[in-house]
Amino acid sequence: MNRNDIIEILSLSGPDSITALYAKANALKISAIGNKVYLRGLIEFSNICCKNCYYCGIRRDNQAVNRYELNDKEILTAVDFAWKNGYGSVVLQSGEQQSAHFTGRITRLLHEIKAYTGNEIGITLSCGEQTAATYKEWFQAGAHRYLLRIETSDKELYYRLHPNDEKHSFDARLSAIRQLRIEGYQVGTGVMIGLPFQTIEHLADDLLFFQSMDIDMAGMGPYLEHSQTPLYQYRHLLPSPKKRLELSLKMVAALRLLMPDINIAATTALQVLHPAGREMAVFAGANIIMPNMTLPEFRPDYLIYEHKPGVSDDAALSKSKLEQNLYCAGITIGYGEWGDSQHFMCV
Ligand code: 5AD
Ligand code: SF4
């Protein structure tokens, strides 16, 4: 597929042609990597962040946020739940912190989790930009996948979404993603969809960027406005929620057609726009879901966007709701497997 083909796909408007696109992408997924969906228990272990992304509810300057950091026992309890319930993997996600105290703590936790589960649980990290040495240390301690979204592959748009300063350098973000590959991780990146100032051409270029970076995993979701962020002032420029959902699903389908054997997440943000948004993404070619394992008392403090679903649920309820929905939709779960990216395994 070339750029024009992708633009054409993302511009499809007739319901029949859109349905056919989703069906084609889903069929290609099944023939390339099978029809199972893999679950990653998502543990949002800290909302402390040194960054000030204009779109994010837990940005540094949002004083309204109650900052927290789970202690080791709380993290291990969440891991234990994921492990005992047959989730093959967990994702440890946090805001960005670079102190030696923070990076050393993650290293220690990784060793502890691997020892506790007898290396049964796969660990994905999503803790932002770090030095090559830190990425290396965490990989050696047992993390084998890393998520670091580029947010948009267009440098100009990137600086409309982030302050133009050293802490938010587009080039540094790119180098960090490249470094992750060098250190041996399965590398995941992604973008937000339906941002103010974003065009279909930007999105087509995002998909080509993923291909050129030869990524193993992608997590893309609709942008959702948050009233305590600077980007909120541009909300009049946003496509309708319905359009953002449709565009997000088309992005999933187009990426599946472009990269048949990677892991593609059906992200939680989709669920904000439609209760079955994640299941719809699975039928458009996604194969990963990340149910929230964060303890209920911390969930209201990890609102990167507003109206996040399941804020008052606990891990067991998030799990049973999701599994019930997947079961009803006829989707099979890959229990107890790491569900690694076959793209990575085939290199
Ligand atoms: N809407 C949608 N996604 C968001 N993220 C942050 N803020 C928002 C928002 N307002 C996404 C970013 C980040 C990921 C953890 O959450 O893409 O990388
Ligand atoms: Fe921090 Fe990530 Fe939010 Fe940016 S998107 S402010 S890095 S938590």
mmCIF file with all atom_site columns, C-alpha atoms in Angstrom, residues 91-240:
data_model
loop_
_atom_site.group_PDB
_atom_site.id
_atom_site.type_symbol
_atom_site.label_atom_id
_atom_site.label_alt_id
_atom_site.label_comp_id
_atom_site.label_asym_id
_atom_site.label_entity_id
_atom_site.label_seq_id
_atom_site.pdbx_PDB_ins_code
_atom_site.Cartn_x
_atom_site.Cartn_y
_atom_site.Cartn_z
_atom_site.occupancy
_atom_site.B_iso_or_equiv
_atom_site.pdbx_formal_charge
_atom_site.auth_seq_id
_atom_site.auth_comp_id
_atom_site.auth_asym_id
_atom_site.auth_atom_id
_atom_site.pdbx_PDB_model_num
ATOM 1   C CA . VAL A 1 91  ? 2.091   -3.615  31.514 1.00 0.00 ? 91  VAL A CA 1
ATOM 2   C CA . LEU A 1 92  ? 3.717   -1.366  34.087 1.00 0.00 ? 92  LEU A CA 1
ATOM 3   C CA . GLN A 1 93  ? 2.807   2.170   33.121 1.00 0.00 ? 93  GLN A CA 1
ATOM 4   C CA . SER A 1 94  ? 3.587   5.503   34.747 1.00 0.00 ? 94  SER A CA 1
ATOM 5   C CA . GLY A 1 95  ? 4.230   9.138   34.092 1.00 0.00 ? 95  GLY A CA 1
ATOM 6   C CA . GLU A 1 96  ? 7.806   9.980   33.230 1.00 0.00 ? 96  GLU A CA 1
ATOM 7   C CA . GLN A 1 97  ? 10.416  10.191  35.974 1.00 0.00 ? 97  GLN A CA 1
ATOM 8   C CA . GLN A 1 98  ? 14.145  9.908   35.430 1.00 0.00 ? 98  GLN A CA 1
ATOM 9   C CA . SER A 1 99  ? 15.625  9.993   38.909 1.00 0.00 ? 99  SER A CA 1
ATOM 10  C CA . ALA A 1 100 ? 18.060  7.239   39.898 1.00 0.00 ? 100 ALA A CA 1
ATOM 11  C CA . HIS A 1 101 ? 15.671  6.425   42.721 1.00 0.00 ? 101 HIS A CA 1
ATOM 12  C CA . PHE A 1 102 ? 12.868  5.776   40.219 1.00 0.00 ? 102 PHE A CA 1
ATOM 13  C CA . THR A 1 103 ? 14.883  3.838   37.641 1.00 0.00 ? 103 THR A CA 1
ATOM 14  C CA . GLY A 1 104 ? 16.564  1.726   40.333 1.00 0.00 ? 104 GLY A CA 1
ATOM 15  C CA . ARG A 1 105 ? 13.214  0.941   41.895 1.00 0.00 ? 105 ARG A CA 1
ATOM 16  C CA . ILE A 1 106 ? 11.855  -0.344  38.564 1.00 0.00 ? 106 ILE A CA 1
ATOM 17  C CA . THR A 1 107 ? 14.911  -2.569  38.122 1.00 0.00 ? 107 THR A CA 1
ATOM 18  C CA . ARG A 1 108 ? 14.395  -4.039  41.561 1.00 0.00 ? 108 ARG A CA 1
ATOM 19  C CA . LEU A 1 109 ? 10.679  -4.556  40.934 1.00 0.00 ? 109 LEU A CA 1
ATOM 20  C CA . LEU A 1 110 ? 11.309  -6.286  37.624 1.00 0.00 ? 110 LEU A CA 1
ATOM 21  C CA . HIS A 1 111 ? 13.611  -8.799  39.328 1.00 0.00 ? 111 HIS A CA 1
ATOM 22  C CA . GLU A 1 112 ? 11.049  -9.291  42.073 1.00 0.00 ? 112 GLU A CA 1
ATOM 23  C CA . ILE A 1 113 ? 8.125   -9.871  39.678 1.00 0.00 ? 113 ILE A CA 1
ATOM 24  C CA . LYS A 1 114 ? 10.123  -12.319 37.570 1.00 0.00 ? 114 LYS A CA 1
ATOM 25  C CA . ALA A 1 115 ? 11.215  -14.249 40.654 1.00 0.00 ? 115 ALA A CA 1
ATOM 26  C CA . TYR A 1 116 ? 7.732   -14.202 42.199 1.00 0.00 ? 116 TYR A CA 1
ATOM 27  C CA . THR A 1 117 ? 6.052   -15.611 39.073 1.00 0.00 ? 117 THR A CA 1
ATOM 28  C CA . GLY A 1 118 ? 8.897   -17.991 38.200 1.00 0.00 ? 118 GLY A CA 1
ATOM 29  C CA . ASN A 1 119 ? 9.378   -16.003 34.979 1.00 0.00 ? 119 ASN A CA 1
ATOM 30  C CA . GLU A 1 120 ? 5.865   -16.922 33.925 1.00 0.00 ? 120 GLU A CA 1
ATOM 31  C CA . ILE A 1 121 ? 4.572   -13.416 33.481 1.00 0.00 ? 121 ILE A CA 1
ATOM 32  C CA . GLY A 1 122 ? 5.723   -11.276 30.550 1.00 0.00 ? 122 GLY A CA 1
ATOM 33  C CA . ILE A 1 123 ? 6.433   -7.642  31.389 1.00 0.00 ? 123 ILE A CA 1
ATOM 34  C CA . THR A 1 124 ? 5.881   -4.652  29.157 1.00 0.00 ? 124 THR A CA 1
ATOM 35  C CA . LEU A 1 125 ? 7.079   -1.265  30.366 1.00 0.00 ? 125 LEU A CA 1
ATOM 36  C CA . SER A 1 126 ? 5.608   2.102   29.498 1.00 0.00 ? 126 SER A CA 1
ATOM 37  C CA . CYS A 1 127 ? 7.582   4.640   31.525 1.00 0.00 ? 127 CYS A CA 1
ATOM 38  C CA . GLY A 1 128 ? 8.551   7.215   28.936 1.00 0.00 ? 128 GLY A CA 1
ATOM 39  C CA . GLU A 1 129 ? 11.885  8.416   27.635 1.00 0.00 ? 129 GLU A CA 1
ATOM 40  C CA . GLN A 1 130 ? 14.909  7.103   29.489 1.00 0.00 ? 130 GLN A CA 1
ATOM 41  C CA . THR A 1 131 ? 18.638  6.849   28.826 1.00 0.00 ? 131 THR A CA 1
ATOM 42  C CA . ALA A 1 132 ? 20.094  3.946   26.857 1.00 0.00 ? 132 ALA A CA 1
ATOM 43  C CA . ALA A 1 133 ? 21.682  2.688   30.091 1.00 0.00 ? 133 ALA A CA 1
ATOM 44  C CA . THR A 1 134 ? 18.311  2.606   31.848 1.00 0.00 ? 134 THR A CA 1
ATOM 45  C CA . TYR A 1 135 ? 16.628  0.813   28.956 1.00 0.00 ? 135 TYR A CA 1
ATOM 46  C CA . LYS A 1 136 ? 19.469  -1.718  29.015 1.00 0.00 ? 136 LYS A CA 1
ATOM 47  C CA . GLU A 1 137 ? 19.220  -2.228  32.777 1.00 0.00 ? 137 GLU A CA 1
ATOM 48  C CA . TRP A 1 138 ? 15.448  -2.763  32.626 1.00 0.00 ? 138 TRP A CA 1
ATOM 49  C CA . PHE A 1 139 ? 15.760  -5.191  29.724 1.00 0.00 ? 139 PHE A CA 1
ATOM 50  C CA . GLN A 1 140 ? 18.366  -7.193  31.619 1.00 0.00 ? 140 GLN A CA 1
ATOM 51  C CA . ALA A 1 141 ? 16.093  -7.185  34.657 1.00 0.00 ? 141 ALA A CA 1
ATOM 52  C CA . GLY A 1 142 ? 13.328  -8.914  32.681 1.00 0.00 ? 142 GLY A CA 1
ATOM 53  C CA . ALA A 1 143 ? 11.211  -6.410  30.749 1.00 0.00 ? 143 ALA A CA 1
ATOM 54  C CA . HIS A 1 144 ? 11.004  -7.500  27.137 1.00 0.00 ? 144 HIS A CA 1
ATOM 55  C CA . ARG A 1 145 ? 8.491   -5.146  25.540 1.00 0.00 ? 145 ARG A CA 1
ATOM 56  C CA . TYR A 1 146 ? 8.282   -1.361  25.718 1.00 0.00 ? 146 TYR A CA 1
ATOM 57  C CA . LEU A 1 147 ? 5.593   1.089   24.674 1.00 0.00 ? 147 LEU A CA 1
ATOM 58  C CA . LEU A 1 148 ? 6.578   4.625   23.765 1.00 0.00 ? 148 LEU A CA 1
ATOM 59  C CA . ARG A 1 149 ? 4.142   6.472   21.569 1.00 0.00 ? 149 ARG A CA 1
ATOM 60  C CA . ILE A 1 150 ? 5.419   9.017   19.091 1.00 0.00 ? 150 ILE A CA 1
ATOM 61  C CA . GLU A 1 151 ? 1.969   10.683  19.496 1.00 0.00 ? 151 GLU A CA 1
ATOM 62  C CA . THR A 1 152 ? 2.280   12.071  15.949 1.00 0.00 ? 152 THR A CA 1
ATOM 63  C CA . SER A 1 153 ? 5.038   11.470  13.425 1.00 0.00 ? 153 SER A CA 1
ATOM 64  C CA . ASP A 1 154 ? 4.718   15.041  12.124 1.00 0.00 ? 154 ASP A CA 1
ATOM 65  C CA . LYS A 1 155 ? 7.269   17.258  13.825 1.00 0.00 ? 155 LYS A CA 1
ATOM 66  C CA . GLU A 1 156 ? 5.270   20.435  13.354 1.00 0.00 ? 156 GLU A CA 1
ATOM 67  C CA . LEU A 1 157 ? 2.115   18.888  14.791 1.00 0.00 ? 157 LEU A CA 1
ATOM 68  C CA . TYR A 1 158 ? 4.194   17.398  17.618 1.00 0.00 ? 158 TYR A CA 1
ATOM 69  C CA . TYR A 1 159 ? 5.151   20.889  18.728 1.00 0.00 ? 159 TYR A CA 1
ATOM 70  C CA . ARG A 1 160 ? 1.522   22.010  18.697 1.00 0.00 ? 160 ARG A CA 1
ATOM 71  C CA . LEU A 1 161 ? 0.881   19.231  21.219 1.00 0.00 ? 161 LEU A CA 1
ATOM 72  C CA . HIS A 1 162 ? 3.983   19.684  23.379 1.00 0.00 ? 162 HIS A CA 1
ATOM 73  C CA . PRO A 1 163 ? 5.999   22.610  24.696 1.00 0.00 ? 163 PRO A CA 1
ATOM 74  C CA . ASN A 1 164 ? 8.951   23.349  22.438 1.00 0.00 ? 164 ASN A CA 1
ATOM 75  C CA . ASP A 1 165 ? 11.696  22.740  24.971 1.00 0.00 ? 165 ASP A CA 1
ATOM 76  C CA . GLU A 1 166 ? 14.384  20.214  25.852 1.00 0.00 ? 166 GLU A CA 1
ATOM 77  C CA . LYS A 1 167 ? 12.042  18.048  27.859 1.00 0.00 ? 167 LYS A CA 1
ATOM 78  C CA . HIS A 1 168 ? 9.745   17.556  24.884 1.00 0.00 ? 168 HIS A CA 1
ATOM 79  C CA . SER A 1 169 ? 12.104  17.136  21.963 1.00 0.00 ? 169 SER A CA 1
ATOM 80  C CA . PHE A 1 170 ? 10.664  15.300  18.956 1.00 0.00 ? 170 PHE A CA 1
ATOM 81  C CA . ASP A 1 171 ? 14.139  14.121  17.961 1.00 0.00 ? 171 ASP A CA 1
ATOM 82  C CA . ALA A 1 172 ? 14.842  12.782  21.453 1.00 0.00 ? 172 ALA A CA 1
ATOM 83  C CA . ARG A 1 173 ? 11.560  10.862  21.346 1.00 0.00 ? 173 ARG A CA 1
ATOM 84  C CA . LEU A 1 174 ? 12.551  9.338   17.998 1.00 0.00 ? 174 LEU A CA 1
ATOM 85  C CA . SER A 1 175 ? 16.009  8.379   19.298 1.00 0.00 ? 175 SER A CA 1
ATOM 86  C CA . ALA A 1 176 ? 14.452  6.789   22.382 1.00 0.00 ? 176 ALA A CA 1
ATOM 87  C CA . ILE A 1 177 ? 12.229  4.598   20.206 1.00 0.00 ? 177 ILE A CA 1
ATOM 88  C CA . ARG A 1 178 ? 15.248  3.589   18.108 1.00 0.00 ? 178 ARG A CA 1
ATOM 89  C CA . GLN A 1 179 ? 17.272  2.879   21.244 1.00 0.00 ? 179 GLN A CA 1
ATOM 90  C CA . LEU A 1 180 ? 14.626  0.483   22.527 1.00 0.00 ? 180 LEU A CA 1
ATOM 91  C CA . ARG A 1 181 ? 15.084  -1.642  19.433 1.00 0.00 ? 181 ARG A CA 1
ATOM 92  C CA . ILE A 1 182 ? 18.871  -1.611  19.888 1.00 0.00 ? 182 ILE A CA 1
ATOM 93  C CA . GLU A 1 183 ? 18.489  -2.826  23.468 1.00 0.00 ? 183 GLU A CA 1
ATOM 94  C CA . GLY A 1 184 ? 16.457  -5.805  22.234 1.00 0.00 ? 184 GLY A CA 1
ATOM 95  C CA . TYR A 1 185 ? 12.901  -4.910  23.210 1.00 0.00 ? 185 TYR A CA 1
ATOM 96  C CA . GLN A 1 186 ? 9.792   -5.622  21.206 1.00 0.00 ? 186 GLN A CA 1
ATOM 97  C CA . VAL A 1 187 ? 8.997   -2.036  20.406 1.00 0.00 ? 187 VAL A CA 1
ATOM 98  C CA . GLY A 1 188 ? 5.550   -0.515  20.487 1.00 0.00 ? 188 GLY A CA 1
ATOM 99  C CA . THR A 1 189 ? 4.611   2.980   19.484 1.00 0.00 ? 189 THR A CA 1
ATOM 100 C CA . GLY A 1 190 ? 1.451   4.791   18.516 1.00 0.00 ? 190 GLY A CA 1
ATOM 101 C CA . VAL A 1 191 ? -0.388  8.001   17.883 1.00 0.00 ? 191 VAL A CA 1
ATOM 102 C CA . MET A 1 192 ? -3.537  9.794   18.942 1.00 0.00 ? 192 MET A CA 1
ATOM 103 C CA . ILE A 1 193 ? -6.264  10.067  16.353 1.00 0.00 ? 193 ILE A CA 1
ATOM 104 C CA . GLY A 1 194 ? -8.588  12.999  15.716 1.00 0.00 ? 194 GLY A CA 1
ATOM 105 C CA . LEU A 1 195 ? -6.346  15.649  17.253 1.00 0.00 ? 195 LEU A CA 1
ATOM 106 C CA . PRO A 1 196 ? -6.922  19.326  16.575 1.00 0.00 ? 196 PRO A CA 1
ATOM 107 C CA . PHE A 1 197 ? -4.850  20.379  13.515 1.00 0.00 ? 197 PHE A CA 1
ATOM 108 C CA . GLN A 1 198 ? -4.408  16.738  12.440 1.00 0.00 ? 198 GLN A CA 1
ATOM 109 C CA . THR A 1 199 ? -5.212  15.795  8.838  1.00 0.00 ? 199 THR A CA 1
ATOM 110 C CA . ILE A 1 200 ? -5.820  12.485  7.065  1.00 0.00 ? 200 ILE A CA 1
ATOM 111 C CA . GLU A 1 201 ? -2.408  12.968  5.441  1.00 0.00 ? 201 GLU A CA 1
ATOM 112 C CA . HIS A 1 202 ? -0.773  13.169  8.887  1.00 0.00 ? 202 HIS A CA 1
ATOM 113 C CA . LEU A 1 203 ? -2.438  9.895   9.840  1.00 0.00 ? 203 LEU A CA 1
ATOM 114 C CA . ALA A 1 204 ? -1.385  8.177   6.617  1.00 0.00 ? 204 ALA A CA 1
ATOM 115 C CA . ASP A 1 205 ? 2.169   9.318   7.303  1.00 0.00 ? 205 ASP A CA 1
ATOM 116 C CA . ASP A 1 206 ? 1.895   7.947   10.858 1.00 0.00 ? 206 ASP A CA 1
ATOM 117 C CA . LEU A 1 207 ? 1.164   4.495   9.454  1.00 0.00 ? 207 LEU A CA 1
ATOM 118 C CA . LEU A 1 208 ? 4.058   4.754   7.011  1.00 0.00 ? 208 LEU A CA 1
ATOM 119 C CA . PHE A 1 209 ? 6.245   5.875   9.911  1.00 0.00 ? 209 PHE A CA 1
ATOM 120 C CA . PHE A 1 210 ? 5.344   2.689   11.830 1.00 0.00 ? 210 PHE A CA 1
ATOM 121 C CA . GLN A 1 211 ? 6.284   0.672   8.779  1.00 0.00 ? 211 GLN A CA 1
ATOM 122 C CA . SER A 1 212 ? 9.575   2.494   8.284  1.00 0.00 ? 212 SER A CA 1
ATOM 123 C CA . MET A 1 213 ? 10.428  1.983   11.978 1.00 0.00 ? 213 MET A CA 1
ATOM 124 C CA . ASP A 1 214 ? 9.566   -1.712  11.559 1.00 0.00 ? 214 ASP A CA 1
ATOM 125 C CA . ILE A 1 215 ? 7.658   -1.650  14.857 1.00 0.00 ? 215 ILE A CA 1
ATOM 126 C CA . ASP A 1 216 ? 6.415   -4.794  16.602 1.00 0.00 ? 216 ASP A CA 1
ATOM 127 C CA . MET A 1 217 ? 3.399   -3.362  18.412 1.00 0.00 ? 217 MET A CA 1
ATOM 128 C CA . ALA A 1 218 ? 1.055   -0.416  18.043 1.00 0.00 ? 218 ALA A CA 1
ATOM 129 C CA . GLY A 1 219 ? -1.321  1.327   20.406 1.00 0.00 ? 219 GLY A CA 1
ATOM 130 C CA . MET A 1 220 ? -3.460  3.994   18.812 1.00 0.00 ? 220 MET A CA 1
ATOM 131 C CA . GLY A 1 221 ? -6.543  5.605   20.219 1.00 0.00 ? 221 GLY A CA 1
ATOM 132 C CA . PRO A 1 222 ? -8.785  8.587   19.736 1.00 0.00 ? 222 PRO A CA 1
ATOM 133 C CA . TYR A 1 223 ? -7.732  11.875  21.265 1.00 0.00 ? 223 TYR A CA 1
ATOM 134 C CA . LEU A 1 224 ? -10.143 12.799  24.069 1.00 0.00 ? 224 LEU A CA 1
ATOM 135 C CA . GLU A 1 225 ? -10.282 16.348  25.302 1.00 0.00 ? 225 GLU A CA 1
ATOM 136 C CA . HIS A 1 226 ? -9.526  17.039  28.961 1.00 0.00 ? 226 HIS A CA 1
ATOM 137 C CA . SER A 1 227 ? -10.828 20.275  30.459 1.00 0.00 ? 227 SER A CA 1
ATOM 138 C CA . GLN A 1 228 ? -7.741  20.850  32.636 1.00 0.00 ? 228 GLN A CA 1
ATOM 139 C CA . THR A 1 229 ? -5.307  20.925  29.711 1.00 0.00 ? 229 THR A CA 1
ATOM 140 C CA . PRO A 1 230 ? -4.174  23.640  27.282 1.00 0.00 ? 230 PRO A CA 1
ATOM 141 C CA . LEU A 1 231 ? -5.367  21.722  24.198 1.00 0.00 ? 231 LEU A CA 1
ATOM 142 C CA . TYR A 1 232 ? -8.949  21.945  25.465 1.00 0.00 ? 232 TYR A CA 1
ATOM 143 C CA . GLN A 1 233 ? -9.244  25.445  23.974 1.00 0.00 ? 233 GLN A CA 1
ATOM 144 C CA . TYR A 1 234 ? -9.195  23.875  20.497 1.00 0.00 ? 234 TYR A CA 1
ATOM 145 C CA . ARG A 1 235 ? -12.027 21.453  21.127 1.00 0.00 ? 235 ARG A CA 1
ATOM 146 C CA . HIS A 1 236 ? -14.184 23.214  18.508 1.00 0.00 ? 236 HIS A CA 1
ATOM 147 C CA . LEU A 1 237 ? -11.730 21.910  15.893 1.00 0.00 ? 237 LEU A CA 1
ATOM 148 C CA . LEU A 1 238 ? -12.261 18.259  16.790 1.00 0.00 ? 238 LEU A CA 1
ATOM 149 C CA . PRO A 1 239 ? -14.085 15.737  14.630 1.00 0.00 ? 239 PRO A CA 1
ATOM 150 C CA . SER A 1 240 ? -17.275 14.467  16.310 1.00 0.00 ? 240 SER A CA 1
#
